[in-house]
PDB file of C-alpha atoms in Angstrom:
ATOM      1  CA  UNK A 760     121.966 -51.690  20.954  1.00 93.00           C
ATOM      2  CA  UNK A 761     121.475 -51.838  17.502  1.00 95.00           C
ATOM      3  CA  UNK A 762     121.198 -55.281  15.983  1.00 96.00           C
ATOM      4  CA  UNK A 763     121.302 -54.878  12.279  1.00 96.00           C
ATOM      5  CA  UNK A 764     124.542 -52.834  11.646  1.00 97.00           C
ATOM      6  CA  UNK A 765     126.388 -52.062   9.078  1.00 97.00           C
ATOM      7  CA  UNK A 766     129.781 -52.758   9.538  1.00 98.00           C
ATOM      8  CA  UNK A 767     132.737 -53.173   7.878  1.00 97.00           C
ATOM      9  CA  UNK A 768     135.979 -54.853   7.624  1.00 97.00           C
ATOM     10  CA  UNK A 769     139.085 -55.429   4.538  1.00 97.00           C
ATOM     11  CA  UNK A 770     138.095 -59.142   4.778  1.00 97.00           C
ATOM     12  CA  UNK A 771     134.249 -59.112   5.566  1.00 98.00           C
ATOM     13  CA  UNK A 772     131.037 -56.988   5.065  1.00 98.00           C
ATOM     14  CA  UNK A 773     127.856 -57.205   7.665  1.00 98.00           C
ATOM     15  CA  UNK A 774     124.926 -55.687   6.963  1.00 98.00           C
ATOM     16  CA  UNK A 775     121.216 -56.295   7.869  1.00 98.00           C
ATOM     17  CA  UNK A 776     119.621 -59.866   6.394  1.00 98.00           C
ATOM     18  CA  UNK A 777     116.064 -58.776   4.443  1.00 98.00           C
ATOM     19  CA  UNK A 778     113.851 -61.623   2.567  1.00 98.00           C
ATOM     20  CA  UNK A 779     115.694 -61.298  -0.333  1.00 98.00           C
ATOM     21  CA  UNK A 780     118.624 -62.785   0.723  1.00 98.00           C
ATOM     22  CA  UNK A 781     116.821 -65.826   1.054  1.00 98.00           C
ATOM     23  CA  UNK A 782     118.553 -67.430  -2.578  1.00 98.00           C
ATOM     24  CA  UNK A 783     122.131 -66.599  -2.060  1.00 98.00           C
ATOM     25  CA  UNK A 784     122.243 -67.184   1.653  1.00 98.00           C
ATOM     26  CA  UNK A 785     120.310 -70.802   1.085  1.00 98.00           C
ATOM     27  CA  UNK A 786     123.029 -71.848  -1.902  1.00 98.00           C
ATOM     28  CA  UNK A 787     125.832 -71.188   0.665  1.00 98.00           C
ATOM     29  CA  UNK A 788     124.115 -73.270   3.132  1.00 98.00           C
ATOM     30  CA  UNK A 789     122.962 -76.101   0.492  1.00 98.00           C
ATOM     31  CA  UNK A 790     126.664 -76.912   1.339  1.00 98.00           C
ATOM     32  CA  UNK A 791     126.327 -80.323   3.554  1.00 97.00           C
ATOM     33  CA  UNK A 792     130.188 -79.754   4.805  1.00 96.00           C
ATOM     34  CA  UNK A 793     128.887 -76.581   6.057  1.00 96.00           C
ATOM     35  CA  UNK A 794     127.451 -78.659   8.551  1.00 94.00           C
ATOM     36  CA  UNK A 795     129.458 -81.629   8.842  1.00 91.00           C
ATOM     37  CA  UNK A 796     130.302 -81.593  12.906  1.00 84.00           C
ATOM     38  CA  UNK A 797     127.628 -79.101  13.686  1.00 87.00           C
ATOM     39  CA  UNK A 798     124.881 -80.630  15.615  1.00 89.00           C
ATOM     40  CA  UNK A 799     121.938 -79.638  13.151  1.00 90.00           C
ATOM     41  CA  UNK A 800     124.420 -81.128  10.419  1.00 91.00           C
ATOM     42  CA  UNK A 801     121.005 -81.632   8.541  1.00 95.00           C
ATOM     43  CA  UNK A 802     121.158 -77.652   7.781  1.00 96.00           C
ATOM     44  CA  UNK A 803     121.922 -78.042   4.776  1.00 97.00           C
ATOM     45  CA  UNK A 804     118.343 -79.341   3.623  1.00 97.00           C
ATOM     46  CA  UNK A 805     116.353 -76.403   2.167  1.00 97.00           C
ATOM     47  CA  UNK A 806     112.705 -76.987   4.719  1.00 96.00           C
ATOM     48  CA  UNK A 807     115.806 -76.916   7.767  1.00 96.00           C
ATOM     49  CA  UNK A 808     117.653 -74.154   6.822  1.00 97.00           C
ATOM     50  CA  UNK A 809     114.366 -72.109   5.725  1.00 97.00           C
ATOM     51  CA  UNK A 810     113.569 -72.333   9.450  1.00 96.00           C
ATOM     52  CA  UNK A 811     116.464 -71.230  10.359  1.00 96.00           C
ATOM     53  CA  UNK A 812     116.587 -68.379   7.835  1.00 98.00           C
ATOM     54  CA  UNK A 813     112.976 -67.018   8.544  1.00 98.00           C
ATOM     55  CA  UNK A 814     113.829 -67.214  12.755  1.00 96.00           C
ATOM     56  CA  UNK A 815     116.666 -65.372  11.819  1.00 97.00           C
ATOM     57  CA  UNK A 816     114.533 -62.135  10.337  1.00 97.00           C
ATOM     58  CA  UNK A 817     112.206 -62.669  12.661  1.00 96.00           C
ATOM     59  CA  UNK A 818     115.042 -62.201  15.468  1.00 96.00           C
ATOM     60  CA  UNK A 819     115.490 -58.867  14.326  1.00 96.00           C
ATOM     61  CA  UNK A 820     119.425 -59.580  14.693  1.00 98.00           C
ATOM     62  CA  UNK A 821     120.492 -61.260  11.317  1.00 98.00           C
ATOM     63  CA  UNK A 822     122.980 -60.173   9.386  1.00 98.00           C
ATOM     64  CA  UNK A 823     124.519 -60.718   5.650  1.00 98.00           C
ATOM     65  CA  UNK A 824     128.302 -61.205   5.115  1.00 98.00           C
ATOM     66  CA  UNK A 825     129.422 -60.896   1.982  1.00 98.00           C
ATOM     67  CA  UNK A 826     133.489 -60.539   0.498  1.00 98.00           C
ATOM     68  CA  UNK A 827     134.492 -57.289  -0.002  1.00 97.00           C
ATOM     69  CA  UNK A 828     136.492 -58.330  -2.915  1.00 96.00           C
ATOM     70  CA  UNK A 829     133.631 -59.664  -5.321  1.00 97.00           C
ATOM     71  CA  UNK A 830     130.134 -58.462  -3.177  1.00 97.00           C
ATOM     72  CA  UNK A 831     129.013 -62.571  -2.880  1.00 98.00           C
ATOM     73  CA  UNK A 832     127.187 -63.192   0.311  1.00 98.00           C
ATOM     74  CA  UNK A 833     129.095 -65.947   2.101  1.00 98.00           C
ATOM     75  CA  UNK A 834     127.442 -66.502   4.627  1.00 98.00           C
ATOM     76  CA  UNK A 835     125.055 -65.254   8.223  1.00 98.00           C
ATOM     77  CA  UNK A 836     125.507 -64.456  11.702  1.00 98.00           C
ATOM     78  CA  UNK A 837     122.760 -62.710  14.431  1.00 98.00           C
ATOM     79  CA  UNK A 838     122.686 -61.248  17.785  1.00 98.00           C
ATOM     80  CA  UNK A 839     120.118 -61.971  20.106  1.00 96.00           C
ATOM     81  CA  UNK A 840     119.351 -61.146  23.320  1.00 93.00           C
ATOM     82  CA  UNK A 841     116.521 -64.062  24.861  1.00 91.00           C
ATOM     83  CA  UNK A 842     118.955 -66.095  26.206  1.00 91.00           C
ATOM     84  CA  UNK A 843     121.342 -63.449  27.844  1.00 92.00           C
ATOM     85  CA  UNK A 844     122.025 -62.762  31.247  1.00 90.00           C
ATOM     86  CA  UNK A 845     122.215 -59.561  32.343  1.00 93.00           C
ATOM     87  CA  UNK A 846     124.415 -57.260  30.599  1.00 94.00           C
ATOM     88  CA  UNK A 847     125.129 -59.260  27.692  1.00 97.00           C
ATOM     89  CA  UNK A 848     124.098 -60.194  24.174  1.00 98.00           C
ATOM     90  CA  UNK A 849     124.427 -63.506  22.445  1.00 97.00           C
ATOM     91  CA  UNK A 850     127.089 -63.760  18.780  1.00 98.00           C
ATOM     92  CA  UNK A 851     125.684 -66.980  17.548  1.00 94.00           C
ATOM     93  CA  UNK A 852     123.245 -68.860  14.416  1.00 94.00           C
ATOM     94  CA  UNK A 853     127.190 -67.965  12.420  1.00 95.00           C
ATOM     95  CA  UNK A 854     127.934 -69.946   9.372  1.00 96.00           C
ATOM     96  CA  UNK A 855     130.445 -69.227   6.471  1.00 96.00           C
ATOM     97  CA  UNK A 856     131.071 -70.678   3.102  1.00 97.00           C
ATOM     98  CA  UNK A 857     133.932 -73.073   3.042  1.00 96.00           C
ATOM     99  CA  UNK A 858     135.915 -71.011   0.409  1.00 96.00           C
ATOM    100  CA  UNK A 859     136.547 -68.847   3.535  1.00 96.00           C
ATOM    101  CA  UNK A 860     137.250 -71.054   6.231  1.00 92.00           C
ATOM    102  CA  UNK A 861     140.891 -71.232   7.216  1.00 88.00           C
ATOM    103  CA  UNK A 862     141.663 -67.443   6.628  1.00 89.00           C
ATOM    104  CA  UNK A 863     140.886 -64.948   9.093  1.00 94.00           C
ATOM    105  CA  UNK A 864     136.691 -63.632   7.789  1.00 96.00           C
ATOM    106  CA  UNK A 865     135.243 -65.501  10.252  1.00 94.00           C
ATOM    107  CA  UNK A 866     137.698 -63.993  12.544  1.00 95.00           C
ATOM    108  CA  UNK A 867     136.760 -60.413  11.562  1.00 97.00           C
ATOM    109  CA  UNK A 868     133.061 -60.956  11.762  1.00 97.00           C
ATOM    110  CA  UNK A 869     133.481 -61.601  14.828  1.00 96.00           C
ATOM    111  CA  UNK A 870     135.294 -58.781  15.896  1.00 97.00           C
ATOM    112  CA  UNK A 871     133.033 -56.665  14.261  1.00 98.00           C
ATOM    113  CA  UNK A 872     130.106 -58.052  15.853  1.00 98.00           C
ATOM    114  CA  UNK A 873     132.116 -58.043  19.233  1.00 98.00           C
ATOM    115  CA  UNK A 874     133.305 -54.333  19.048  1.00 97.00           C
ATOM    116  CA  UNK A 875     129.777 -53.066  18.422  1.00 98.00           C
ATOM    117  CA  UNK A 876     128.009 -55.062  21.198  1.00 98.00           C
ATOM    118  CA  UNK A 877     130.295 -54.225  23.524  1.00 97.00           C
ATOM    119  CA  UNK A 878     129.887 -50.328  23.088  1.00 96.00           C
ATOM    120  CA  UNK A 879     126.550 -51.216  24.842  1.00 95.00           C
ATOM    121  CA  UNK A 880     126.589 -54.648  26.677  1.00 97.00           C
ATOM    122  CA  UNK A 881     129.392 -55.284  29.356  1.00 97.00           C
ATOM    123  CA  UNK A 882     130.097 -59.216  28.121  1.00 97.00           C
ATOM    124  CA  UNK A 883     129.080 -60.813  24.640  1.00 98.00           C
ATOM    125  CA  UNK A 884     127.899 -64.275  24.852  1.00 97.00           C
ATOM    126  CA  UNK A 885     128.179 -67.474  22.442  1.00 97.00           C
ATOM    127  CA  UNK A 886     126.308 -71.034  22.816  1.00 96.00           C
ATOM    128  CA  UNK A 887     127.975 -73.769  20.969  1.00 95.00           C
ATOM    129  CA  UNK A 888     127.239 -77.316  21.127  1.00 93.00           C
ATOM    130  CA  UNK A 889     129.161 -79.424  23.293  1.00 93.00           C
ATOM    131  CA  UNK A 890     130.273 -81.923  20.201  1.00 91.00           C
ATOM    132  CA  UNK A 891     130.650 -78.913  17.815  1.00 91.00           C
ATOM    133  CA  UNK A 892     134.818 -78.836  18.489  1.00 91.00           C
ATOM    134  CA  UNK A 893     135.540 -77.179  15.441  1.00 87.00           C
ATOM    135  CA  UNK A 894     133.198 -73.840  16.426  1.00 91.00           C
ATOM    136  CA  UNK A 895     134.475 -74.431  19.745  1.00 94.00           C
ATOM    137  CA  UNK A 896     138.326 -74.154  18.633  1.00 93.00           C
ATOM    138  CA  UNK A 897     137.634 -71.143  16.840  1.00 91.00           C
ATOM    139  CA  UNK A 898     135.419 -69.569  19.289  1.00 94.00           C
ATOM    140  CA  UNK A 899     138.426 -70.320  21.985  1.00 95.00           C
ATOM    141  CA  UNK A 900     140.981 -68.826  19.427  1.00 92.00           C
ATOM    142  CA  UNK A 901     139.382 -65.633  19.432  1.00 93.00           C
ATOM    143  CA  UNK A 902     139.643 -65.241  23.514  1.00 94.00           C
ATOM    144  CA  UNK A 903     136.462 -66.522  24.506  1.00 96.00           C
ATOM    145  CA  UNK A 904     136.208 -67.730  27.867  1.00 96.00           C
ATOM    146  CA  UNK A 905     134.003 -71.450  28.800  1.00 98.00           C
ATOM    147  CA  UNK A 906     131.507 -70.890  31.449  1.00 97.00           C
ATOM    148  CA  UNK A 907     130.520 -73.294  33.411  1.00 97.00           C
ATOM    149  CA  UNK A 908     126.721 -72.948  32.742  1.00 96.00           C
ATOM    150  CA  UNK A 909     125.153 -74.816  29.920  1.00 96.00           C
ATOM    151  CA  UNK A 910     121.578 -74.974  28.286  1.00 94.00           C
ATOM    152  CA  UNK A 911     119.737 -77.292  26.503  1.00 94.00           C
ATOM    153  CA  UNK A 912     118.465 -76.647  23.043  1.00 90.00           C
ATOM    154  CA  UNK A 913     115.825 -78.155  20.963  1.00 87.00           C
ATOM    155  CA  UNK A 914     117.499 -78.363  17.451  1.00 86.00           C
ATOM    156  CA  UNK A 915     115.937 -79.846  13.667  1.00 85.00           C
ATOM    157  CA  UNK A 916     118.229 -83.100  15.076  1.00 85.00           C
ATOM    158  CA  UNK A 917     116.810 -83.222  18.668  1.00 87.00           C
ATOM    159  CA  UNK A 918     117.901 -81.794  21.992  1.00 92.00           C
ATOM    160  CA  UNK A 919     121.379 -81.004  22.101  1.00 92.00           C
ATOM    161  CA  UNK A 920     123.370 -79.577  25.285  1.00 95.00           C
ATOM    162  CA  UNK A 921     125.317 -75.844  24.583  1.00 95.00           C
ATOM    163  CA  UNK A 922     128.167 -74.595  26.385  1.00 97.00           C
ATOM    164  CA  UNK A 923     128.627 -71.236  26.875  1.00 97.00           C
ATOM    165  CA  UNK A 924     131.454 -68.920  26.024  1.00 98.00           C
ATOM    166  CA  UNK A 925     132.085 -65.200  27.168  1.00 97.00           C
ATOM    167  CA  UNK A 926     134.233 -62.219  26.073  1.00 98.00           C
ATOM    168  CA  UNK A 927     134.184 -58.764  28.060  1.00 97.00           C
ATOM    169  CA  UNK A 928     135.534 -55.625  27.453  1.00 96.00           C
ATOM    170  CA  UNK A 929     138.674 -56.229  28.965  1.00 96.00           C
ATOM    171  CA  UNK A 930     139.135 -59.508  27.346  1.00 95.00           C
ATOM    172  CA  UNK A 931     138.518 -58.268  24.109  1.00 96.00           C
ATOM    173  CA  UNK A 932     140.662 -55.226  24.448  1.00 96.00           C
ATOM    174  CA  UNK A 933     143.489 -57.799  25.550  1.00 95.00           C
ATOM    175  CA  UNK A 934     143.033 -60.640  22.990  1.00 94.00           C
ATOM    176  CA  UNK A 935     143.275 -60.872  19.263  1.00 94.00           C
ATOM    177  CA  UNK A 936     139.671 -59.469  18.551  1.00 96.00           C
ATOM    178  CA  UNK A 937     140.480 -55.766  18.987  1.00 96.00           C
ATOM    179  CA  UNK A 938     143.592 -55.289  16.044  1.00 95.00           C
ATOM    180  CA  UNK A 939     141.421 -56.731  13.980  1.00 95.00           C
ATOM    181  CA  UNK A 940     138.262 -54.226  15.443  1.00 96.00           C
ATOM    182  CA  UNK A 941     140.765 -50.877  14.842  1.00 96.00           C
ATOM    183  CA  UNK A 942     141.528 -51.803  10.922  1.00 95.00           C
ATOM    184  CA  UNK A 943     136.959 -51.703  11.030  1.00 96.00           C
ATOM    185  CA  UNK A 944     136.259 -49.692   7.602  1.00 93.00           C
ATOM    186  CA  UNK A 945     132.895 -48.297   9.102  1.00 68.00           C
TER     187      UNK A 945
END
């Protein structure tokens, strides 16, 4: 599978993440109500988020999104696979600027990034902290299913238990992901 698309969508742009996204991406994420409710709600602090920025090239699965409307990066996503069972690849690492939270971007991105894994994997996969009830809420909105395994994750705040969320090709061809995956632009 390729994990640096380019894809497309009316409300949201992916492409691959290089080095010199480093300024724009870190102003969005300077943003401490980014983070508010996440557990590494210390993201926002340059020498944490630079961590998570450079293991995010390194992954070789990061990707830019940036509005269509006025080309500003607003925020990050990746796919992974080195937590994955089987058959499936991990949606995860996503953040978006606030100015486009309660719409539906974060909503496309994901069924962008869902479409295109699952032209290769049978099931995509999310982990999302067990307190983090806002990403949970929205990952539950877009027809994810809770698992009943869990892992344990050494974060910039300490150790902090994930649950884990699926979607598989017929789930996504039956929920609210795939309307949004036919109006894809590329």
């Amino acid at each position: 599978m390729d994990r640096q698309p380019t894809l497309a969508h009316p409300l949201v742009e992916l492409r691959p993440a290089t080095a010199a996204d480093w300024p724009a991406l870190s102003a969005v994420a300077s943003d401490p109500g980014i983070w508010a409710g996440h557990p590494a709600n210390d993201r926002w602090q340059e020498p944490v988020f630079r961590g998570f920025f450079d293991d995010g090239l390194a992954s070789g699965g990061m990707l830019v999104a940036s509005d269509p409307a006025t080309g500003a990066i607003i925020g990050s996503s990746r796919f992974d696979s080195g937590r994955c069972d089987p058959g499936e690849i991990e949606i995860g690492w996503t953040f978006l600027a606030r100015s486009h939270w309660g719409g539906r971007t974060n909503t496309a991105m994901k069924a962008l990034m869902v479409g295109h894994a699952l032209a290769d994997s049978a099931r995509v996969m999310f982990m999302i902290g067990e307190t983090n009830i806002r990403s949970r809420t929205a990952i539950e909105r877009i027809g994810a299913t809770l698992t009943p395994r869990s892992m344990k994750v050494e974060l910039s705040t300490g150790p902090i238990v994930h649950v884990i969320y699926t979607i598989d090709r017929p789930g996504f061809a039956a929920g609210p992901l795939a309307q949004l995956w036919a109006q894809r632009l590329s």
